[in-house]
Every structure is written in structure tokens, then in C-alpha cells.
Tab-separated table of C-alpha atoms in Angstrom:
chain	number	residue	atom	x	y	z
A	1	MET	CA	68.940	62.528	-127.880
A	2	LYS	CA	69.359	59.216	-126.055
A	3	VAL	CA	69.361	61.059	-122.689
A	4	LEU	CA	66.062	62.759	-123.571
A	5	LYS	CA	64.459	59.418	-124.433
A	6	THR	CA	65.707	57.930	-121.159
A	7	VAL	CA	64.302	60.852	-119.157
A	8	ALA	CA	60.978	60.680	-121.023
A	9	LEU	CA	60.758	56.927	-120.472
A	10	SER	CA	61.566	57.297	-116.757
A	11	LEU	CA	58.924	59.997	-116.386
A	12	ALA	CA	56.312	57.916	-118.214
A	13	LEU	CA	57.057	54.875	-116.055
A	14	SER	CA	56.860	56.852	-112.803
A	15	LEU	CA	53.560	58.450	-113.823
A	16	GLY	CA	52.203	55.075	-114.887
A	17	ALA	CA	53.264	53.499	-111.588
A	18	SER	CA	51.543	56.205	-109.545
A	19	GLY	CA	48.391	55.785	-111.656
A	20	ALA	CA	48.466	52.038	-111.025
A	21	ALA	CA	48.764	52.664	-107.287
A	22	LEU	CA	45.678	54.873	-107.396
A	23	ALA	CA	43.782	52.226	-109.321
A	24	GLN	CA	44.131	49.799	-106.388
A	25	PHE	CA	41.392	51.511	-104.356
A	26	VAL	CA	38.241	49.372	-104.448
A	27	GLY	CA	36.125	50.362	-101.440
A	28	PRO	CA	34.477	53.296	-99.687
A	29	SER	CA	36.592	55.896	-97.945
A	30	THR	CA	34.813	55.464	-94.619
A	31	VAL	CA	33.373	52.523	-92.769
A	32	LYS	CA	29.736	52.838	-91.789
A	33	LEU	CA	28.864	51.910	-88.239
A	34	THR	CA	25.896	49.525	-88.154
A	35	SER	CA	24.857	49.356	-84.496
A	36	VAL	CA	24.148	51.766	-81.678
A	37	ALA	CA	26.707	49.905	-79.552
A	38	GLU	CA	29.409	50.618	-82.181
A	39	VAL	CA	28.448	54.290	-82.304
A	40	LEU	CA	28.591	54.626	-78.520
A	41	LYS	CA	31.895	52.751	-78.297
A	42	SER	CA	33.886	54.104	-81.219
A	43	GLY	CA	31.840	56.645	-83.165
A	44	THR	CA	33.520	59.945	-83.920
A	45	ASP	CA	32.091	63.222	-85.170
A	46	ASP	CA	30.850	62.946	-88.781
A	47	HIS	CA	31.239	59.136	-88.823
A	48	GLN	CA	28.708	57.617	-91.267
A	49	VAL	CA	26.074	55.241	-89.863
A	50	ALA	CA	23.412	52.889	-91.207
A	51	LEU	CA	21.151	51.563	-88.445
A	52	ARG	CA	18.010	49.428	-88.219
A	53	GLY	CA	15.745	49.695	-85.221
A	54	LYS	CA	12.822	51.620	-83.772
A	55	LEU	CA	12.050	55.170	-82.736
A	56	LEU	CA	10.970	54.680	-79.118
A	57	LYS	CA	9.741	58.177	-78.294
A	58	LYS	CA	9.974	61.852	-79.136
A	59	VAL	CA	12.257	63.673	-76.699
A	60	GLY	CA	12.330	67.178	-78.210
A	61	SER	CA	11.797	69.213	-81.321
A	62	GLU	CA	12.871	66.845	-84.123
A	63	LYS	CA	14.712	64.670	-81.531
A	64	TYR	CA	13.857	61.031	-80.861
A	65	GLU	CA	15.181	58.113	-78.854
A	66	PHE	CA	16.268	55.299	-81.186
A	67	SER	CA	17.088	51.680	-80.297
A	68	ASP	CA	18.401	48.782	-82.341
A	69	GLY	CA	18.535	46.257	-79.496
A	70	THR	CA	22.231	46.924	-78.778
A	71	GLY	CA	21.615	50.281	-77.095
A	72	THR	CA	19.717	53.548	-77.348
A	73	ILE	CA	20.806	56.872	-78.790
A	74	ARG	CA	19.230	60.237	-79.511
A	75	VAL	CA	18.606	60.989	-83.190
A	76	GLU	CA	17.675	64.228	-84.911
A	77	ILE	CA	15.272	63.894	-87.833
A	78	ASP	CA	14.004	66.892	-89.802
A	79	LYS	CA	10.254	66.741	-90.427
A	80	LYS	CA	10.786	66.847	-94.202
A	81	ILE	CA	12.783	63.585	-94.077
A	82	PHE	CA	9.952	61.400	-92.717
A	83	PRO	CA	8.211	59.313	-95.410
A	84	ARG	CA	4.932	60.959	-96.466
A	85	GLY	CA	1.729	59.031	-95.796
A	86	GLU	CA	3.520	56.364	-93.758
A	87	PRO	CA	3.082	57.009	-90.033
A	88	ILE	CA	5.915	55.711	-87.864
A	89	ASP	CA	5.414	54.721	-84.255
A	90	ASP	CA	7.407	52.740	-81.680
A	91	LYS	CA	6.353	49.413	-83.246
A	92	VAL	CA	7.603	50.146	-86.777
A	93	GLN	CA	11.107	49.041	-87.740
A	94	VAL	CA	13.046	51.683	-89.669
A	95	GLU	CA	16.413	52.055	-91.324
A	96	ILE	CA	18.232	55.332	-90.814
A	97	HIS	CA	21.317	56.716	-92.529
A	98	GLY	CA	23.216	59.696	-91.216
A	99	GLU	CA	26.262	60.784	-89.321
A	100	VAL	CA	27.419	60.950	-85.741
A	101	GLU	CA	27.304	64.344	-84.062
A	102	LYS	CA	29.639	64.287	-81.092
A	103	GLU	CA	30.331	67.425	-79.132
A	104	PHE	CA	32.809	67.783	-76.309
A	105	MET	CA	31.475	66.365	-73.020
A	106	ALA	CA	28.111	65.425	-74.569
A	107	SER	CA	26.582	62.100	-75.505
A	108	PRO	CA	26.752	61.376	-79.227
A	109	GLU	CA	23.645	61.630	-81.358
A	110	ILE	CA	22.818	60.819	-84.970
A	111	ASP	CA	21.925	63.521	-87.488
A	112	VAL	CA	19.641	61.551	-89.810
A	113	ASP	CA	19.882	62.127	-93.576
A	114	SER	CA	17.287	59.509	-94.575
A	115	ILE	CA	14.749	57.220	-92.925
A	116	ARG	CA	12.614	54.455	-94.386
A	117	ARG	CA	10.260	51.784	-93.083
A	118	VAL	CA	11.593	48.233	-93.107
A	119	ASN	CA	8.985	45.501	-93.676
């Protein structure tokens, strides 16, 4: 009986220790890149980004040139994502959230999940 209690206690302690190790996590699983320069230097496919800057011009269907002052990058923004009733031009500062799309031998671009005006 004493052996069973020892085994049960050992098992409970090992499970408790692994639960405590899991409880140590306190932050997000990925780091968001916050500048175009960071994206161009170290961004990888599907890397999360949060950028503030301006849409400089439209360069294709749902494709725009974006700049935050540290560099420029192409972004893809679905029409349905643009804020309704709030026109955006090259003078309006915006904040975009999305992820890096990087294909072999191509310049990275940002697939935008959300965009909002910044006052």
C-alpha cells in the first residue's frame, strides 16, 4: 500500500510541476513587427505586423504602396476592409494590422486584416 501511495504522490507532483511550467507563459506567441524597415529586414511569411503610416498610391487591384517613414512596402487590402464613409487618401495616417506574405524570390507584402484612420 505504501508503494502505491509513493507512486501516486510522485505522479501528482510531476503533473503539478508540468502545470506550473505551463503557467509561466505571460505573453503573446509571436512578436508583431512595427515598422516597414523591420518587415523588409527580418519579416517572414505569416509574421504578424502592426504599422502606422500612409497609403501613398494604388498600384493594382486591391494593392497599394504603404509608407511609415522607414520604408515603403506593397499592401493588399480587400475593399470590404476599408472603413465605410471615411475616405482615405495619401494625406491620411492609418494603422494597419495583418501578416507578411513572402514568396520565394519576390518582395514581401502585407496582407491587411484591418485598417483604421489615426487622428
